Every structure is written in structure tokens, then in C-alpha cells.
Short mmCIF file of C-alpha atoms in Angstrom, two decimals:
data_model
loop_
_atom_site.label_atom_id
_atom_site.label_comp_id
_atom_site.label_asym_id
_atom_site.label_seq_id
_atom_site.Cartn_x
_atom_site.Cartn_y
_atom_site.Cartn_z
CA UNK A 1 -29.99 5.51 4.60
CA UNK A 2 -26.57 3.59 2.96
CA UNK A 3 -27.04 1.19 5.89
CA UNK A 4 -30.48 0.63 3.75
CA UNK A 5 -29.06 1.00 0.44
CA UNK A 6 -26.28 -1.07 0.75
CA UNK A 7 -28.93 -3.91 2.14
CA UNK A 8 -31.47 -3.50 -0.62
CA UNK A 9 -28.85 -4.05 -3.61
CA UNK A 10 -27.63 -7.39 -1.61
CA UNK A 11 -31.65 -7.97 -1.07
CA UNK A 12 -31.91 -7.31 -4.79
CA UNK A 13 -29.53 -9.36 -6.31
CA UNK A 14 -30.09 -12.79 -4.02
CA UNK A 15 -33.28 -12.18 -5.74
CA UNK A 16 -32.33 -11.73 -9.38
CA UNK A 17 -29.27 -14.61 -9.34
CA UNK A 18 -32.09 -17.15 -8.55
CA UNK A 19 -33.36 -18.46 -12.24
CA UNK A 20 -36.60 -19.33 -10.90
CA UNK A 21 -37.77 -15.58 -10.30
CA UNK A 22 -37.37 -15.20 -14.09
CA UNK A 23 -39.86 -18.34 -14.65
CA UNK A 24 -42.27 -17.62 -11.85
CA UNK A 25 -42.21 -13.82 -11.84
CA UNK A 26 -42.27 -13.14 -15.35
CA UNK A 27 -42.75 -16.10 -17.36
CA UNK A 28 -45.28 -17.90 -15.46
CA UNK A 29 -47.70 -15.31 -15.56
CA UNK A 30 -47.06 -14.06 -19.60
CA UNK A 31 -47.40 -17.45 -20.41
CA UNK A 32 -51.03 -17.75 -18.50
CA UNK A 33 -51.98 -14.41 -20.30
CA UNK A 34 -51.82 -15.98 -23.51
CA UNK A 35 -52.89 -19.71 -23.11
CA UNK A 36 -56.12 -17.57 -21.45
CA UNK A 37 -56.39 -15.72 -24.44
CA UNK A 38 -56.00 -18.92 -26.79
CA UNK A 39 -58.82 -20.09 -24.72
CA UNK A 40 -61.22 -17.11 -25.12
CA UNK A 41 -60.75 -16.70 -28.49
CA UNK A 42 -61.72 -20.58 -28.70
CA UNK A 43 -65.09 -19.81 -26.12
CA UNK A 44 -65.91 -16.57 -28.50
CA UNK A 45 -65.78 -19.15 -31.31
CA UNK A 46 -67.96 -21.85 -29.73
CA UNK A 47 -70.28 -19.39 -28.17
CA UNK A 48 -71.07 -17.72 -31.67
CA UNK A 49 -71.75 -21.24 -33.49
CA UNK A 50 -73.92 -21.53 -30.75
CA UNK A 51 -75.78 -18.58 -31.37
CA UNK A 52 -75.91 -19.17 -35.09
CA UNK A 53 -77.33 -22.68 -34.50
CA UNK A 54 -80.03 -21.20 -32.14
CA UNK A 55 -83.60 -21.14 -33.48
CA UNK A 56 -85.21 -17.38 -35.08
CA UNK A 57 -86.28 -15.72 -31.00
CA UNK A 58 -84.36 -17.77 -29.35
CA UNK A 59 -82.30 -16.19 -25.98
CA UNK A 60 -78.72 -16.25 -26.59
CA UNK A 61 -76.46 -16.24 -23.68
CA UNK A 62 -73.69 -13.54 -23.53
CA UNK A 63 -70.13 -14.60 -24.69
CA UNK A 64 -67.91 -15.75 -21.60
CA UNK A 65 -65.38 -12.87 -21.05
CA UNK A 66 -63.73 -13.37 -17.90
CA UNK A 67 -60.02 -14.38 -20.03
CA UNK A 68 -60.63 -10.90 -22.13
CA UNK A 69 -57.35 -9.72 -22.27
CA UNK A 70 -59.13 -6.14 -21.26
CA UNK A 71 -60.34 -8.57 -17.55
CA UNK A 72 -57.40 -10.71 -17.63
CA UNK A 73 -54.37 -7.84 -17.51
CA UNK A 74 -55.59 -7.35 -13.94
CA UNK A 75 -56.14 -10.71 -13.03
CA UNK A 76 -52.73 -11.63 -13.85
CA UNK A 77 -50.79 -9.16 -12.43
CA UNK A 78 -52.46 -9.48 -9.00
CA UNK A 79 -51.34 -13.78 -9.51
CA UNK A 80 -47.88 -12.68 -10.57
CA UNK A 81 -47.76 -10.33 -7.66
CA UNK A 82 -47.93 -13.86 -5.30
CA UNK A 83 -44.87 -15.17 -6.75
CA UNK A 84 -43.13 -11.69 -5.71
CA UNK A 85 -44.23 -12.80 -1.97
CA UNK A 86 -42.48 -15.86 -2.44
CA UNK A 87 -39.65 -14.56 -3.00
CA UNK A 88 -39.49 -12.11 -0.57
CA UNK A 89 -40.22 -14.81 1.79
CA UNK A 90 -37.53 -17.53 0.93
CA UNK A 91 -35.07 -14.69 1.16
CA UNK A 92 -35.80 -13.77 4.40
CA UNK A 93 -36.13 -17.44 5.75
CA UNK A 94 -32.88 -18.56 3.96
CA UNK A 95 -31.30 -15.49 5.59
CA UNK A 96 -32.85 -16.78 9.61
CA UNK A 97 -31.13 -19.91 8.64
CA UNK A 98 -28.27 -19.08 7.82
CA UNK A 99 -28.03 -16.69 10.73
CA UNK A 100 -27.11 -13.71 8.83
CA UNK A 101 -29.61 -11.65 10.21
CA UNK A 102 -27.93 -12.36 13.55
CA UNK A 103 -24.96 -11.68 12.84
CA UNK A 104 -26.32 -7.99 11.40
CA UNK A 105 -27.87 -7.68 14.36
CA UNK A 106 -24.57 -6.82 15.77
CA UNK A 107 -24.20 -3.77 13.41
CA UNK A 108 -25.78 -0.22 14.46
CA UNK A 109 -28.94 -1.17 11.69
CA UNK A 110 -32.23 -0.73 13.38
CA UNK A 111 -35.14 -3.25 12.33
CA UNK A 112 -36.84 -0.62 10.07
CA UNK A 113 -33.32 -0.77 8.37
CA UNK A 114 -33.92 -4.74 8.07
CA UNK A 115 -37.56 -4.38 7.08
CA UNK A 116 -37.30 -1.30 4.33
CA UNK A 117 -33.91 -3.37 3.06
CA UNK A 118 -36.23 -6.48 2.33
CA UNK A 119 -39.35 -4.14 1.01
CA UNK A 120 -37.55 -1.67 -1.79
CA UNK A 121 -35.59 -4.45 -4.16
CA UNK A 122 -38.98 -6.59 -3.75
CA UNK A 123 -40.81 -3.59 -4.02
CA UNK A 124 -39.58 -2.58 -7.53
CA UNK A 125 -39.05 -6.38 -8.29
CA UNK A 126 -42.90 -6.13 -8.04
CA UNK A 127 -43.63 -3.11 -10.04
CA UNK A 128 -41.41 -4.39 -12.81
CA UNK A 129 -43.50 -7.69 -13.23
CA UNK A 130 -46.59 -5.15 -13.87
CA UNK A 131 -45.00 -3.07 -16.31
CA UNK A 132 -43.77 -6.00 -18.09
CA UNK A 133 -47.00 -7.63 -17.86
CA UNK A 134 -49.31 -5.14 -18.75
CA UNK A 135 -46.70 -4.19 -21.33
CA UNK A 136 -47.29 -7.85 -22.72
CA UNK A 137 -51.78 -7.36 -22.84
CA UNK A 138 -51.62 -4.19 -24.63
CA UNK A 139 -49.42 -6.14 -27.60
CA UNK A 140 -51.77 -8.90 -27.14
CA UNK A 141 -54.55 -6.41 -27.43
CA UNK A 142 -53.54 -5.29 -30.65
CA UNK A 143 -53.45 -8.99 -31.91
CA UNK A 144 -56.70 -9.80 -30.74
CA UNK A 145 -58.48 -6.21 -31.50
CA UNK A 146 -59.62 -5.53 -28.17
CA UNK A 147 -59.29 -1.87 -26.79
CA UNK A 148 -56.64 -1.27 -24.27
CA UNK A 149 -56.58 2.49 -23.00
CA UNK A 150 -52.98 3.47 -21.69
CA UNK A 151 -53.45 5.52 -19.51
CA UNK A 152 -56.23 3.28 -17.71
CA UNK A 153 -52.91 0.53 -17.05
CA UNK A 154 -51.54 3.45 -15.81
CA UNK A 155 -54.30 4.04 -13.13
CA UNK A 156 -54.50 0.14 -12.94
CA UNK A 157 -50.71 0.07 -11.66
CA UNK A 158 -51.57 2.65 -9.36
CA UNK A 159 -54.81 0.79 -8.14
CA UNK A 160 -51.93 -2.54 -7.64
CA UNK A 161 -49.71 -0.56 -5.34
CA UNK A 162 -51.96 -1.47 -1.92
CA UNK A 163 -51.88 -5.31 -3.32
CA UNK A 164 -48.11 -4.95 -3.86
CA UNK A 165 -47.24 -3.75 -0.26
CA UNK A 166 -49.83 -6.28 0.76
CA UNK A 167 -48.21 -9.28 -0.81
CA UNK A 168 -44.30 -7.99 0.10
CA UNK A 169 -45.24 -7.84 4.08
CA UNK A 170 -46.99 -11.38 3.49
CA UNK A 171 -43.99 -12.65 2.68
CA UNK A 172 -41.84 -10.76 5.39
CA UNK A 173 -44.53 -11.83 7.55
CA UNK A 174 -44.02 -15.83 6.55
CA UNK A 175 -40.18 -15.26 5.99
CA UNK A 176 -39.81 -14.14 10.02
CA UNK A 177 -42.51 -16.97 11.50
CA UNK A 178 -41.21 -19.83 9.18
CA UNK A 179 -37.86 -21.64 8.32
CA UNK A 180 -36.81 -21.41 4.58
CA UNK A 181 -38.08 -25.14 4.45
CA UNK A 182 -41.69 -24.78 5.85
CA UNK A 183 -42.21 -21.16 4.33
CA UNK A 184 -42.65 -22.59 0.62
CA UNK A 185 -45.83 -24.63 1.61
CA UNK A 186 -47.28 -21.79 3.38
CA UNK A 187 -46.54 -19.38 0.42
CA UNK A 188 -48.44 -22.07 -2.11
CA UNK A 189 -51.49 -22.05 -0.13
CA UNK A 190 -51.70 -18.13 -0.27
CA UNK A 191 -51.15 -18.40 -4.23
CA UNK A 192 -53.56 -21.08 -4.32
CA UNK A 193 -56.08 -18.73 -2.51
CA UNK A 194 -55.43 -15.88 -4.95
CA UNK A 195 -55.91 -17.89 -7.82
CA UNK A 196 -59.22 -19.59 -6.25
CA UNK A 197 -60.45 -16.54 -4.88
CA UNK A 198 -59.69 -13.51 -6.70
CA UNK A 199 -61.64 -14.40 -9.37
CA UNK A 200 -58.64 -14.53 -11.55
CA UNK A 201 -60.07 -17.54 -13.67
CA UNK A 202 -63.72 -17.49 -13.29
CA UNK A 203 -66.47 -14.57 -12.77
CA UNK A 204 -66.85 -14.57 -9.17
CA UNK A 205 -70.20 -12.56 -9.65
CA UNK A 206 -72.12 -14.47 -11.73
CA UNK A 207 -71.48 -17.98 -8.79
CA UNK A 208 -72.47 -15.49 -6.49
CA UNK A 209 -73.73 -17.19 -3.07
CA UNK A 210 -71.08 -19.01 -0.76
CA UNK A 211 -68.58 -18.67 -3.42
CA UNK A 212 -68.83 -15.07 -3.88
CA UNK A 213 -68.82 -14.74 -0.14
CA UNK A 214 -65.59 -15.78 0.57
CA UNK A 215 -63.93 -14.04 -2.50
CA UNK A 216 -65.30 -10.85 -0.73
CA UNK A 217 -63.94 -11.63 2.60
CA UNK A 218 -60.59 -12.37 0.93
CA UNK A 219 -58.37 -9.07 -0.07
CA UNK A 220 -57.04 -10.91 -3.72
CA UNK A 221 -60.55 -10.22 -4.89
CA UNK A 222 -61.07 -6.71 -4.37
CA UNK A 223 -57.14 -6.55 -5.45
CA UNK A 224 -58.05 -7.84 -9.12
CA UNK A 225 -61.71 -5.83 -9.18
CA UNK A 226 -59.98 -2.77 -8.31
CA UNK A 227 -56.85 -3.25 -11.19
CA UNK A 228 -59.75 -4.47 -14.02
CA UNK A 229 -62.08 -1.18 -12.74
CA UNK A 230 -59.18 1.10 -13.24
CA UNK A 231 -57.92 -0.18 -16.67
CA UNK A 232 -61.72 -0.46 -17.96
CA UNK A 233 -61.63 3.87 -16.62
CA UNK A 234 -64.23 2.31 -14.90
CA UNK A 235 -65.14 3.99 -10.91
CA UNK A 236 -68.20 3.35 -10.14
CA UNK A 237 -67.33 1.12 -7.60
CA UNK A 238 -63.34 1.44 -7.67
CA UNK A 239 -62.91 3.36 -4.42
CA UNK A 240 -64.20 0.41 -1.99
CA UNK A 241 -62.41 -2.26 -3.64
CA UNK A 242 -59.29 -0.02 -2.97
CA UNK A 243 -60.15 0.89 0.11
CA UNK A 244 -60.30 -2.84 1.45
CA UNK A 245 -57.00 -3.99 -0.68
CA UNK A 246 -55.71 -0.59 0.86
CA UNK A 247 -56.92 -1.70 4.36
CA UNK A 248 -55.38 -5.29 4.16
CA UNK A 249 -52.01 -3.60 3.20
CA UNK A 250 -52.27 -1.71 6.57
CA UNK A 251 -53.10 -4.78 8.70
CA UNK A 252 -50.55 -7.00 7.11
CA UNK A 253 -47.87 -4.38 7.36
CA UNK A 254 -48.54 -3.69 11.15
CA UNK A 255 -48.74 -7.57 12.04
CA UNK A 256 -45.07 -7.96 9.76
CA UNK A 257 -43.23 -5.19 11.52
CA UNK A 258 -44.69 -6.01 15.04
CA UNK A 259 -43.59 -9.96 14.60
CA UNK A 260 -39.90 -8.86 12.67
CA UNK A 261 -39.33 -6.60 15.76
CA UNK A 262 -40.04 -9.15 18.22
CA UNK A 263 -38.49 -11.91 16.79
CA UNK A 264 -35.48 -9.75 16.69
CA UNK A 265 -35.48 -9.14 20.28
CA UNK A 266 -35.71 -12.10 20.90
CA UNK A 267 -32.74 -13.47 18.21
CA UNK A 268 -30.92 -11.23 20.38
CA UNK A 269 -31.16 -12.27 23.95
#
């Protein structure tokens, strides 16, 4: 346990020493939260003006609510976790390129110690990131006068734990397979997929068709939906979205552990 603790502290320090971790893991999600809230207010004002200009009896479309803070909080939280994946990937890939892991393999540490050593600090960083995002969302909700339930935010945080594990394990998998130069490019693809097909910036249900089917195949959409439903204390479809995300987390975790063990044995030979 002391070996895991020492290795975890070292990895946590490596992450927080990089100023980019503050920019991407904390700053960028919070900036997007504020920007999208401002955009939503502009959309609402335009929609009200359009409705008022309609002749009596004409049908009025509902105001777009995807950027409203009660929907936005869960999506931004999932979007922010993609950057946790990026820094987990870079930490492991840099250790491999610098031959640090090869030297550590000579110590009594086992593969499980290494995996936990990378997982624990990034898990802590991810939970802190979600807490900061939800705290900022609650403050914004007070400003724009949209009620956010604190208990709902807490349940939403718990709903995001499978997504946290999945993103960390994606990081371990990519960091094991790719170099520190190739890994960021692959991570950017995953970040884009989570952004476009997670339903963070648009309502996937309203689009329907092929776009919705693609979203439903990928895990990011289900992570966002589980977080949003929990935030609203609406558990009608919450279980299915949560279980799909959990299943993805289990599969990615198994793949990351198997790949790391095989890579470790190959490096020792």
C-alpha cells in the first residue's frame, strides 16, 4: 500500500505541476459553461421576440433549452472529463518514453500497483473537477434564476463515476499503446467524439435519425443523459443510461489492464 501511495503522490504532482492541467481541466470547462449560458439567454430573448411577433392562434415553437444551466451542467462535466483522460494518457506515455517504468519494473511493484498508482490521482482530479463544475453551475443557476437541486447535483456526481473510470482507463489504454507524441492526437479524436456525439452541445433526440443512432452506440451520450436525468431527479430512463455507461467502463477497464500487463511483460523481456 505504501508503494501505491508514493507512486500516486508522484503522479498527482506531475499533473498539477503542468499549468495546462488547470487551463483544460478547470478553466476551459468553466469558460464554456459561462459562454453557453450567455448564448442560451440570447436564444431565449430571440425566441420570446419571435413568439410575440406571431399572429394570434399561430403555433409557437418551444424555446431551445439545451444550453440552459440545468441541462448544461451534466454535459460540461462529461466534456471536462475528456481532458482528464488526456492528462492521464500523457503522464503514462511520458513515463514510458523516459524509461521510468522500465526502471520501476525492477522494483517489487506489480502491474496492479502501477495501474492504481495512475488511477487514484486522476480519479481524485476528476472528482474535484466535477465538484468545481457543479459548484459553478449552482452559482450560475442563482444568477439566471433557474433552480438547481443540490441533492440532484450530488446524485449526478455519483452517476458520473462510471464515466470517470471509463475516461481514466481510456487514458491508461492510450498511454500504454502510443507514444507521448502520438497519444495527444488520438485523445483529440476521443474529445471530439465526446463533444459531437455526446449530446453536450445539441439535443440528439430532436435530431433523431442516423445522428441519434450514432450517439446511442457511443458511451458519451449515455453518460451525459445519466448526469442530466439525475440532476433533474428524473429516474425514468436513468437506469438504462447508467448501466450502459457502466458496461462500457467495465470493458474499457478490462482492455486497459490486459494491455498494460502484456506491455509490461514485453518490456521486461
